[in-house]
Tab-separated table of C-alpha atoms in Angstrom:
chain	number	residue	atom	x	y	z
A	17	UNK	CA	0.000	0.000	0.000
A	18	UNK	CA	2.550	2.519	1.096
A	19	UNK	CA	5.059	1.544	-1.600
A	20	UNK	CA	2.229	1.962	-4.098
A	21	UNK	CA	1.568	5.537	-2.946
A	22	UNK	CA	5.290	6.208	-3.058
A	23	UNK	CA	5.621	5.050	-6.679
A	24	UNK	CA	2.469	6.868	-7.726
A	25	UNK	CA	3.809	10.116	-6.284
A	26	UNK	CA	7.137	9.755	-8.088
A	27	UNK	CA	5.304	9.101	-11.359
A	28	UNK	CA	3.074	12.119	-10.786
A	29	UNK	CA	6.166	14.247	-10.070
A	30	UNK	CA	7.823	13.320	-13.367
A	31	UNK	CA	4.655	13.630	-15.450
A	32	UNK	CA	3.761	17.049	-14.034
A	33	UNK	CA	7.298	18.364	-14.634
A	34	UNK	CA	7.139	17.189	-18.239
A	35	UNK	CA	3.672	18.604	-18.880
A	36	UNK	CA	4.722	21.936	-17.381
A	37	UNK	CA	8.003	22.174	-19.274
A	38	UNK	CA	7.015	20.881	-22.675
A	39	UNK	CA	3.409	22.029	-22.952
A	40	UNK	CA	2.573	24.887	-20.605
A	41	UNK	CA	5.944	26.673	-20.827
A	42	UNK	CA	5.141	27.194	-24.510
A	43	UNK	CA	1.813	28.871	-23.784
A	44	UNK	CA	2.219	32.633	-23.499
A	45	UNK	CA	-0.842	34.555	-22.371
A	46	UNK	CA	-1.276	38.261	-23.183
A	47	UNK	CA	1.540	40.421	-24.521
A	48	UNK	CA	3.525	39.892	-21.315
A	49	UNK	CA	3.856	36.193	-22.061
A	50	UNK	CA	2.419	34.935	-18.786
A	51	UNK	CA	2.930	31.182	-18.334
A	52	UNK	CA	0.214	29.145	-16.585
A	53	UNK	CA	1.617	26.850	-13.906
A	54	UNK	CA	0.387	23.314	-13.481
A	55	UNK	CA	3.135	21.596	-11.477
A	56	UNK	CA	1.894	23.319	-8.319
A	57	UNK	CA	-0.984	20.780	-8.306
A	58	UNK	CA	1.599	18.286	-7.076
A	59	UNK	CA	2.125	20.246	-3.864
A	60	UNK	CA	-1.583	21.021	-3.531
A	61	UNK	CA	-2.809	17.418	-3.592
A	62	UNK	CA	-0.121	15.772	-1.439
A	63	UNK	CA	-1.932	13.742	1.257
A	64	UNK	CA	-2.735	15.393	4.597
A	65	UNK	CA	-0.515	12.909	6.438
A	66	UNK	CA	2.643	13.728	4.460
A	67	UNK	CA	5.322	14.849	6.955
A	68	UNK	CA	5.776	18.616	6.787
A	69	UNK	CA	9.516	18.391	6.148
A	70	UNK	CA	8.900	15.999	3.263
A	71	UNK	CA	6.499	18.494	1.658
A	72	UNK	CA	9.251	21.139	1.879
A	73	UNK	CA	11.815	18.879	0.237
A	74	UNK	CA	9.442	17.700	-2.493
A	75	UNK	CA	8.420	21.294	-3.241
A	76	UNK	CA	12.069	22.284	-3.481
A	77	UNK	CA	12.858	19.378	-5.802
A	78	UNK	CA	9.925	19.969	-8.164
A	79	UNK	CA	10.630	23.710	-8.280
A	80	UNK	CA	14.296	23.093	-8.998
A	81	UNK	CA	13.477	20.590	-11.761
A	82	UNK	CA	11.237	23.142	-13.475
A	83	UNK	CA	13.947	25.790	-13.026
A	84	UNK	CA	16.626	23.631	-14.633
A	85	UNK	CA	14.474	22.943	-17.683
A	86	UNK	CA	13.345	26.536	-18.147
A	87	UNK	CA	16.564	28.350	-17.102
A	88	UNK	CA	14.989	30.301	-14.260
A	89	UNK	CA	17.366	28.992	-11.609
A	90	UNK	CA	15.888	29.382	-8.104
A	91	UNK	CA	12.669	31.206	-9.032
A	92	UNK	CA	10.230	28.299	-9.007
A	93	UNK	CA	12.147	26.606	-6.189
A	94	UNK	CA	11.856	29.542	-3.798
A	95	UNK	CA	8.178	30.147	-4.568
A	96	UNK	CA	7.364	26.440	-4.105
A	97	UNK	CA	9.310	26.136	-0.850
A	98	UNK	CA	7.412	29.125	0.520
A	99	UNK	CA	3.980	27.668	-0.244
A	100	UNK	CA	5.082	24.311	1.187
A	101	UNK	CA	5.952	26.187	4.370
A	102	UNK	CA	2.595	27.988	4.485
A	103	UNK	CA	0.560	24.902	3.501
A	104	UNK	CA	0.094	23.480	7.052
A	105	UNK	CA	-1.138	26.865	8.261
A	106	UNK	CA	-3.648	27.160	5.408
A	107	UNK	CA	-4.837	23.581	5.955
A	108	UNK	CA	-5.218	24.309	9.669
A	109	UNK	CA	-7.170	27.474	9.010
A	110	UNK	CA	-9.528	25.773	6.569
A	111	UNK	CA	-9.971	22.593	8.626
A	112	UNK	CA	-13.517	21.577	9.622
A	113	UNK	CA	-14.292	21.712	13.352
A	114	UNK	CA	-13.459	18.060	14.021
A	115	UNK	CA	-10.453	17.866	11.688
A	116	UNK	CA	-10.060	16.187	8.319
A	117	UNK	CA	-11.534	12.725	7.931
A	118	UNK	CA	-9.016	9.921	8.081
A	119	UNK	CA	-8.334	8.474	4.637
A	120	UNK	CA	-9.434	11.633	2.811
A	121	UNK	CA	-7.287	13.770	0.528
A	122	UNK	CA	-7.149	17.514	-0.205
A	123	UNK	CA	-9.250	17.167	-3.350
A	124	UNK	CA	-12.640	18.326	-4.583
A	125	UNK	CA	-14.105	14.819	-4.290
A	126	UNK	CA	-13.496	14.648	-0.525
A	127	UNK	CA	-13.603	18.282	0.614
A	128	UNK	CA	-16.019	19.970	-1.771
A	129	UNK	CA	-15.486	22.611	-4.392
A	130	UNK	CA	-15.707	25.638	-2.061
A	131	UNK	CA	-13.037	24.298	0.271
A	132	UNK	CA	-10.781	23.408	-2.649
A	133	UNK	CA	-11.281	26.818	-4.254
A	134	UNK	CA	-10.193	28.618	-1.077
A	135	UNK	CA	-7.252	26.286	-0.493
A	136	UNK	CA	-5.809	26.147	-4.012
A	137	UNK	CA	-6.392	29.823	-4.809
A	138	UNK	CA	-4.456	30.962	-1.726
A	139	UNK	CA	-1.591	28.589	-2.573
A	140	UNK	CA	-1.455	29.650	-6.239
A	141	UNK	CA	-1.721	33.400	-5.588
A	142	UNK	CA	1.086	33.348	-2.998
A	143	UNK	CA	3.236	31.266	-5.341
A	144	UNK	CA	2.746	33.654	-8.255
A	145	UNK	CA	3.356	36.803	-6.164
A	146	UNK	CA	6.679	35.411	-4.920
A	147	UNK	CA	7.612	34.234	-8.417
A	148	UNK	CA	7.062	37.543	-10.206
A	149	UNK	CA	8.497	39.685	-7.387
A	150	UNK	CA	11.700	37.647	-7.373
A	151	UNK	CA	11.849	37.687	-11.163
A	152	UNK	CA	11.718	41.469	-11.432
A	153	UNK	CA	13.590	41.907	-8.139
A	154	UNK	CA	12.239	45.390	-7.552
A	155	UNK	CA	8.882	47.108	-7.300
A	156	UNK	CA	9.583	49.272	-10.328
A	157	UNK	CA	6.457	48.430	-12.293
A	158	UNK	CA	4.157	47.065	-9.638
A	159	UNK	CA	1.149	47.420	-11.950
A	160	UNK	CA	2.660	45.058	-14.507
A	161	UNK	CA	3.619	42.558	-11.801
A	162	UNK	CA	0.080	42.690	-10.385
A	163	UNK	CA	-1.419	42.158	-13.819
A	164	UNK	CA	0.821	39.140	-14.460
A	165	UNK	CA	0.010	37.655	-11.032
A	166	UNK	CA	-3.742	38.016	-11.600
A	167	UNK	CA	-3.723	36.497	-15.103
A	168	UNK	CA	-1.352	33.646	-14.200
A	169	UNK	CA	-3.207	32.822	-10.980
A	170	UNK	CA	-6.624	32.829	-12.629
A	171	UNK	CA	-5.568	30.495	-15.444
A	172	UNK	CA	-3.605	28.215	-13.106
A	173	UNK	CA	-6.571	28.010	-10.731
A	174	UNK	CA	-8.873	27.011	-13.579
A	175	UNK	CA	-6.348	24.326	-14.591
A	176	UNK	CA	-6.139	23.046	-11.003
A	177	UNK	CA	-9.920	22.773	-10.732
A	178	UNK	CA	-10.332	21.179	-14.157
A	179	UNK	CA	-7.663	18.631	-13.198
A	180	UNK	CA	-9.810	17.685	-10.198
A	181	UNK	CA	-12.649	16.634	-12.472
A	182	UNK	CA	-10.555	14.957	-15.185
A	183	UNK	CA	-7.505	13.331	-13.585
A	184	UNK	CA	-7.600	13.428	-9.772
A	185	UNK	CA	-11.241	12.462	-9.424
A	186	UNK	CA	-10.823	10.243	-6.384
B	12	UNK	CA	24.577	20.552	23.393
B	13	UNK	CA	21.550	18.474	24.345
B	14	UNK	CA	19.463	21.639	24.483
B	15	UNK	CA	20.653	22.640	21.032
B	16	UNK	CA	19.738	19.263	19.563
B	17	UNK	CA	16.333	19.471	21.228
B	18	UNK	CA	15.767	22.915	19.733
B	19	UNK	CA	16.748	21.661	16.286
B	20	UNK	CA	14.414	18.674	16.555
B	21	UNK	CA	11.579	20.846	17.844
B	22	UNK	CA	11.921	23.479	15.138
B	23	UNK	CA	13.206	21.227	12.331
B	24	UNK	CA	10.412	22.382	10.010
B	25	UNK	CA	11.323	26.065	10.320
B	26	UNK	CA	15.051	25.372	10.046
B	27	UNK	CA	14.583	23.247	6.933
B	28	UNK	CA	12.405	25.953	5.407
B	29	UNK	CA	15.006	28.652	6.077
B	30	UNK	CA	17.828	26.525	4.646
B	31	UNK	CA	15.940	25.621	1.448
B	32	UNK	CA	14.713	29.184	0.961
B	33	UNK	CA	18.222	30.581	1.379
B	34	UNK	CA	19.580	28.056	-1.133
B	35	UNK	CA	16.975	28.963	-3.746
B	36	UNK	CA	17.065	32.745	-3.272
B	37	UNK	CA	20.864	32.579	-3.409
B	38	UNK	CA	20.503	30.888	-6.780
B	39	UNK	CA	18.259	33.703	-7.994
B	40	UNK	CA	20.506	36.531	-6.807
B	41	UNK	CA	23.947	35.126	-7.481
B	42	UNK	CA	23.057	33.490	-10.768
B	43	UNK	CA	26.083	34.924	-12.524
B	44	UNK	CA	26.590	34.741	-16.258
B	45	UNK	CA	30.295	34.053	-15.638
B	46	UNK	CA	29.708	31.030	-13.406
B	47	UNK	CA	26.786	29.516	-15.254
B	48	UNK	CA	26.809	25.751	-14.944
B	49	UNK	CA	25.634	23.497	-17.774
B	50	UNK	CA	24.329	20.874	-15.327
B	51	UNK	CA	21.892	23.335	-13.770
B	52	UNK	CA	20.548	24.636	-17.066
B	53	UNK	CA	18.484	23.397	-19.980
B	54	UNK	CA	21.766	22.541	-21.761
B	55	UNK	CA	22.329	19.445	-19.622
B	56	UNK	CA	22.172	16.020	-21.237
B	57	UNK	CA	18.662	15.075	-20.073
B	58	UNK	CA	16.793	18.256	-20.884
B	59	UNK	CA	18.832	18.815	-24.047
B	60	UNK	CA	17.826	15.339	-25.230
B	61	UNK	CA	14.123	15.999	-24.724
B	62	UNK	CA	14.216	19.500	-26.216
B	63	UNK	CA	16.047	18.110	-29.236
B	64	UNK	CA	13.393	15.410	-29.670
B	65	UNK	CA	10.630	17.986	-29.388
B	66	UNK	CA	12.389	20.208	-31.921
B	67	UNK	CA	12.801	17.341	-34.391
B	68	UNK	CA	9.071	16.932	-34.248
B	69	UNK	CA	7.922	20.548	-34.158
B	70	UNK	CA	10.387	21.712	-36.831
B	71	UNK	CA	7.993	20.546	-39.531
B	72	UNK	CA	5.511	23.253	-38.654
B	73	UNK	CA	8.003	26.068	-39.245
B	74	UNK	CA	9.620	24.675	-42.399
B	75	UNK	CA	8.009	27.146	-44.817
B	76	UNK	CA	8.993	30.121	-42.721
B	77	UNK	CA	12.533	28.814	-42.217
B	78	UNK	CA	13.004	28.261	-45.946
B	79	UNK	CA	11.898	31.798	-46.618
B	80	UNK	CA	14.409	33.144	-44.091
B	81	UNK	CA	17.276	31.060	-45.492
B	82	UNK	CA	16.416	32.185	-49.006
B	83	UNK	CA	16.585	35.878	-48.104
B	84	UNK	CA	19.845	35.259	-46.269
B	85	UNK	CA	21.290	33.552	-49.351
B	86	UNK	CA	20.218	36.456	-51.486
B	87	UNK	CA	21.980	38.945	-49.235
B	88	UNK	CA	25.157	36.850	-49.188
B	89	UNK	CA	25.122	36.658	-52.987
B	90	UNK	CA	24.833	40.412	-53.202
B	91	UNK	CA	27.750	40.909	-50.824
B	92	UNK	CA	29.932	38.492	-52.855
B	93	UNK	CA	29.434	40.637	-55.931
B	94	UNK	CA	30.289	43.754	-53.965
B	95	UNK	CA	33.462	42.150	-52.569
B	96	UNK	CA	34.632	41.160	-56.029
B	97	UNK	CA	34.384	44.748	-57.168
B	98	UNK	CA	36.330	46.139	-54.210
B	99	UNK	CA	39.057	43.543	-54.658
B	100	UNK	CA	39.693	44.803	-58.147
B	101	UNK	CA	40.034	48.346	-56.859
B	102	UNK	CA	42.541	47.823	-54.060
B	103	UNK	CA	44.532	45.034	-55.595
B	104	UNK	CA	47.587	46.084	-53.622
B	105	UNK	CA	46.952	44.639	-50.209
B	106	UNK	CA	49.287	44.159	-47.288
B	107	UNK	CA	49.905	40.431	-47.017
B	108	UNK	CA	50.496	40.267	-43.274
B	109	UNK	CA	47.073	41.199	-41.939
B	110	UNK	CA	44.510	38.452	-41.917
B	111	UNK	CA	41.134	39.166	-43.434
B	112	UNK	CA	37.947	38.525	-41.492
B	113	UNK	CA	37.156	35.344	-43.349
B	114	UNK	CA	40.427	33.794	-42.189
B	115	UNK	CA	40.034	34.966	-38.613
B	116	UNK	CA	36.616	33.526	-37.872
B	117	UNK	CA	35.006	30.139	-38.394
B	118	UNK	CA	31.309	29.488	-38.131
B	119	UNK	CA	29.549	26.439	-36.684
B	120	UNK	CA	25.939	26.033	-37.879
B	121	UNK	CA	23.516	25.106	-35.142
B	122	UNK	CA	19.829	24.805	-34.328
B	123	UNK	CA	17.787	26.493	-31.625
B	124	UNK	CA	16.016	23.798	-29.602
B	125	UNK	CA	14.662	25.910	-26.743
B	126	UNK	CA	14.018	29.629	-26.641
B	127	UNK	CA	12.261	32.133	-24.422
B	128	UNK	CA	11.461	35.804	-24.983
B	129	UNK	CA	9.027	36.837	-22.254
B	130	UNK	CA	11.123	36.426	-19.103
B	131	UNK	CA	13.466	38.999	-17.620
B	132	UNK	CA	16.441	36.715	-18.165
B	133	UNK	CA	16.030	34.874	-21.432
B	134	UNK	CA	18.243	32.035	-22.571
B	135	UNK	CA	18.469	29.944	-25.720
B	136	UNK	CA	19.510	26.296	-25.908
B	137	UNK	CA	21.295	25.121	-29.056
B	138	UNK	CA	22.082	21.596	-30.185
B	139	UNK	CA	25.892	21.785	-30.405
B	140	UNK	CA	28.271	21.340	-27.480
B	141	UNK	CA	31.958	20.926	-26.737
B	142	UNK	CA	31.975	17.750	-28.825
B	143	UNK	CA	31.393	20.063	-31.813
B	144	UNK	CA	34.105	22.506	-30.769
B	145	UNK	CA	31.978	25.070	-28.958
B	146	UNK	CA	33.455	26.775	-25.918
B	147	UNK	CA	32.311	29.375	-23.441
B	148	UNK	CA	32.215	32.995	-24.686
B	149	UNK	CA	31.681	32.136	-28.329
B	150	UNK	CA	29.371	34.574	-30.103
B	151	UNK	CA	26.093	33.447	-31.667
B	152	UNK	CA	24.493	35.167	-34.660
B	153	UNK	CA	21.528	34.511	-36.906
B	154	UNK	CA	21.208	35.383	-40.571
B	155	UNK	CA	19.857	38.769	-39.584
B	156	UNK	CA	22.131	39.787	-36.735
B	157	UNK	CA	23.521	39.202	-33.269
B	158	UNK	CA	21.741	36.677	-31.052
B	159	UNK	CA	23.891	36.241	-27.928
B	160	UNK	CA	26.902	34.637	-26.288
B	161	UNK	CA	27.511	31.038	-25.158
B	162	UNK	CA	27.622	30.891	-21.351
B	163	UNK	CA	27.596	27.166	-20.569
B	164	UNK	CA	28.539	24.101	-22.603
B	165	UNK	CA	27.764	20.416	-22.133
B	166	UNK	CA	28.806	17.608	-24.429
B	167	UNK	CA	26.104	18.030	-27.075
B	168	UNK	CA	24.254	21.190	-26.068
B	169	UNK	CA	25.059	24.771	-25.106
B	170	UNK	CA	23.259	27.523	-23.267
B	171	UNK	CA	23.289	30.929	-24.934
B	172	UNK	CA	22.425	34.152	-23.118
B	173	UNK	CA	20.404	36.175	-25.613
B	174	UNK	CA	20.392	39.954	-25.946
B	175	UNK	CA	16.971	39.711	-24.289
B	176	UNK	CA	18.507	39.374	-20.835
B	177	UNK	CA	18.749	42.243	-18.397
B	178	UNK	CA	22.080	40.974	-17.043
B	179	UNK	CA	23.776	41.075	-20.423
B	180	UNK	CA	25.227	43.928	-22.472
B	181	UNK	CA	27.043	44.167	-25.791
B	182	UNK	CA	29.506	46.696	-27.246
B	183	UNK	CA	28.212	48.338	-30.418
B	184	UNK	CA	28.876	51.253	-32.736
B	185	UNK	CA	26.821	53.490	-34.988
B	186	UNK	CA	27.665	52.268	-38.477
B	187	UNK	CA	27.524	55.728	-40.063
B	188	UNK	CA	29.806	57.603	-37.658
B	189	UNK	CA	31.690	54.751	-35.909
B	190	UNK	CA	30.884	56.111	-32.450
B	191	UNK	CA	30.601	53.310	-29.960
B	192	UNK	CA	28.175	52.644	-27.134
B	193	UNK	CA	26.543	49.669	-25.473
B	194	UNK	CA	23.213	47.917	-25.871
B	195	UNK	CA	21.233	46.587	-22.925
B	196	UNK	CA	17.773	45.090	-22.799
B	197	UNK	CA	15.642	46.823	-20.201
B	198	UNK	CA	12.291	47.290	-21.906
B	199	UNK	CA	10.908	43.727	-21.628
B	200	UNK	CA	9.785	43.930	-25.239
B	201	UNK	CA	11.427	41.347	-27.455
B	202	UNK	CA	11.614	43.690	-30.461
B	203	UNK	CA	13.382	46.602	-28.756
B	204	UNK	CA	16.525	47.267	-26.715
B	205	UNK	CA	18.206	50.403	-25.326
B	206	UNK	CA	21.432	51.984	-26.565
B	207	UNK	CA	23.586	53.906	-24.083
B	208	UNK	CA	26.755	56.019	-24.013
B	209	UNK	CA	26.200	57.917	-27.273
B	210	UNK	CA	26.965	61.587	-26.421
B	211	UNK	CA	24.619	64.425	-27.401
B	212	UNK	CA	26.893	66.179	-29.868
B	213	UNK	CA	26.874	63.300	-32.349
B	214	UNK	CA	24.313	63.510	-35.124
B	215	UNK	CA	22.052	60.482	-35.285
B	216	UNK	CA	18.777	59.869	-37.058
B	217	UNK	CA	15.952	57.384	-36.855
B	218	UNK	CA	16.784	54.320	-38.907
B	219	UNK	CA	20.552	54.509	-38.426
B	220	UNK	CA	22.087	51.044	-38.355
B	221	UNK	CA	23.772	49.814	-35.183
B	222	UNK	CA	26.438	47.110	-35.615
B	223	UNK	CA	28.768	45.207	-33.311
B	224	UNK	CA	31.951	47.113	-32.483
B	225	UNK	CA	34.359	44.176	-32.798
B	226	UNK	CA	36.457	45.356	-29.859
B	227	UNK	CA	35.795	42.215	-27.889
B	228	UNK	CA	37.016	38.884	-29.150
B	229	UNK	CA	33.438	37.578	-29.285
B	230	UNK	CA	31.860	39.141	-32.395
B	231	UNK	CA	33.495	40.239	-35.640
B	232	UNK	CA	33.003	43.951	-36.334
B	233	UNK	CA	30.005	45.016	-38.411
B	234	UNK	CA	27.432	42.384	-37.484
B	235	UNK	CA	23.940	43.896	-37.515
B	236	UNK	CA	22.191	44.516	-34.207
B	237	UNK	CA	19.336	46.842	-35.120
B	238	UNK	CA	18.157	50.247	-36.196
B	239	UNK	CA	17.464	53.355	-34.155
B	240	UNK	CA	13.708	53.443	-33.595
B	241	UNK	CA	13.474	56.624	-31.547
B	242	UNK	CA	15.758	58.802	-29.476
B	243	UNK	CA	15.634	61.787	-27.181
B	244	UNK	CA	18.288	63.964	-25.612
B	245	UNK	CA	18.862	63.816	-21.911
B	246	UNK	CA	20.066	67.247	-20.752
B	247	UNK	CA	21.129	66.059	-17.313
B	248	UNK	CA	23.988	63.841	-18.439
B	249	UNK	CA	24.590	64.797	-22.077
B	250	UNK	CA	23.868	61.363	-23.454
B	251	UNK	CA	21.083	60.272	-25.758
B	252	UNK	CA	18.361	57.909	-24.639
B	253	UNK	CA	17.977	55.659	-27.665
B	254	UNK	CA	15.612	52.775	-28.387
B	255	UNK	CA	16.731	50.397	-31.106
B	256	UNK	CA	14.649	47.877	-32.984
B	257	UNK	CA	16.537	44.589	-32.951
B	258	UNK	CA	17.228	43.094	-36.367
B	259	UNK	CA	16.959	39.513	-35.106
B	260	UNK	CA	13.392	38.346	-34.613
B	261	UNK	CA	13.760	36.219	-31.503
B	262	UNK	CA	10.278	34.832	-31.846
B	263	UNK	CA	11.174	33.120	-35.134
B	264	UNK	CA	14.673	31.890	-34.417
B	265	UNK	CA	15.575	28.456	-35.773
B	266	UNK	CA	19.027	28.440	-37.368
B	267	UNK	CA	22.016	30.185	-35.804
B	268	UNK	CA	25.776	30.262	-36.335
B	269	UNK	CA	28.293	30.011	-33.507
B	270	UNK	CA	31.410	32.109	-34.160
B	271	UNK	CA	34.853	30.847	-33.268
B	272	UNK	CA	37.495	33.574	-33.265
B	273	UNK	CA	40.798	31.896	-34.145
B	274	UNK	CA	42.814	34.828	-32.788
B	275	UNK	CA	40.913	34.962	-29.506
B	276	UNK	CA	43.714	33.491	-27.400
B	277	UNK	CA	46.242	35.963	-28.710
B	278	UNK	CA	43.977	38.974	-28.165
B	279	UNK	CA	42.971	37.977	-24.641
B	280	UNK	CA	46.493	37.132	-23.507
B	281	UNK	CA	47.763	40.442	-24.876
B	282	UNK	CA	44.973	42.366	-23.156
B	283	UNK	CA	45.599	40.604	-19.859
B	284	UNK	CA	49.334	41.228	-20.074
B	285	UNK	CA	48.751	44.939	-20.441
B	286	UNK	CA	46.110	44.959	-17.728
B	287	UNK	CA	48.592	43.520	-15.233
B	288	UNK	CA	51.281	46.048	-16.046
B	289	UNK	CA	49.309	49.276	-15.932
């Protein structure tokens, strides 16, 4: 059972990196060339019971893999590590009164669409803010950064939700 | 000591977070063009392999456009051959010691397998590496003009920093008057770059051609970079603020040439010798 989950997670890691790098990195939205992110779904749907330190390390590894393929060394890694750090707090904040049911996962099927919307949107927005701030490295054109964050987050959120109904149904 | 270990165990999550965040932000800040590592870029063996495969497959969709570009390039080369023939007849007496440009540089044809234009630091991956004779600091040009400089090399792939990178600059001159300046990319628009260090008293006009200066050992002199799109005078520091339209269209970049300067070693060792003495 546990080795099965382990293998499935490794497979998901590799597939999401490839889909991000070879499909979504080639999609450029608006004239600013905003790229929708999909690999963040990996961090979003890790089981509740995953040790917190393991989430950090996995987030770092998936961010670094994306960075190596797309020559943005450190950008995706730092944004992913930050959301992995905030994830327990968000999960805590959104938890139902008597905690999450044992054997359930952070997905639409178990937690409902409203819960998932709140959870994934906060993760994605924080990720994108960190990403674009670090990329520009100053607040020179805050309007442009804000615009990019809004577009990228909206499209990525739609992708995350669609994935819940197509791939990660249960 | 026991207390320290207890603290580390208790706060291991926070400590791990701080360590990983420092590692990744360090990579962002200190990502130096000089120390770029092929293993940590898209020019490594694994990602180069997949990008190459993808390019083999997607190249079919751009074939018509590529053919058109190669045809215009051929046409221009043919024209310049005719021109050269004429000038040779005129100055038939030539000093035999100086090497001409064609003897000084060799060109390695190569293909773009990964390219980006919308980031703040854009890089290009090409499908030739040190097995094909490419080394760090080789210049890269397309049929239309300057593309960038090789910053990291693996066995079969290399990473090229394109002009569209805010950490990269290139020495240029105004073709008409031979005044030199430098081009940096600060506008985040893949068609335009900024030209600096041209003083106010020089006469320039919109449409003037900007070419590489040839002072560095990277590019031969006279390679196209772009044309002046608009300029305005800055009274505070007596330099123009110039926008140039780049001649290379980075969005449609498929075939490039890597330039090997055969006299590079000599030039660099001479320059370093002088630098040490004075």
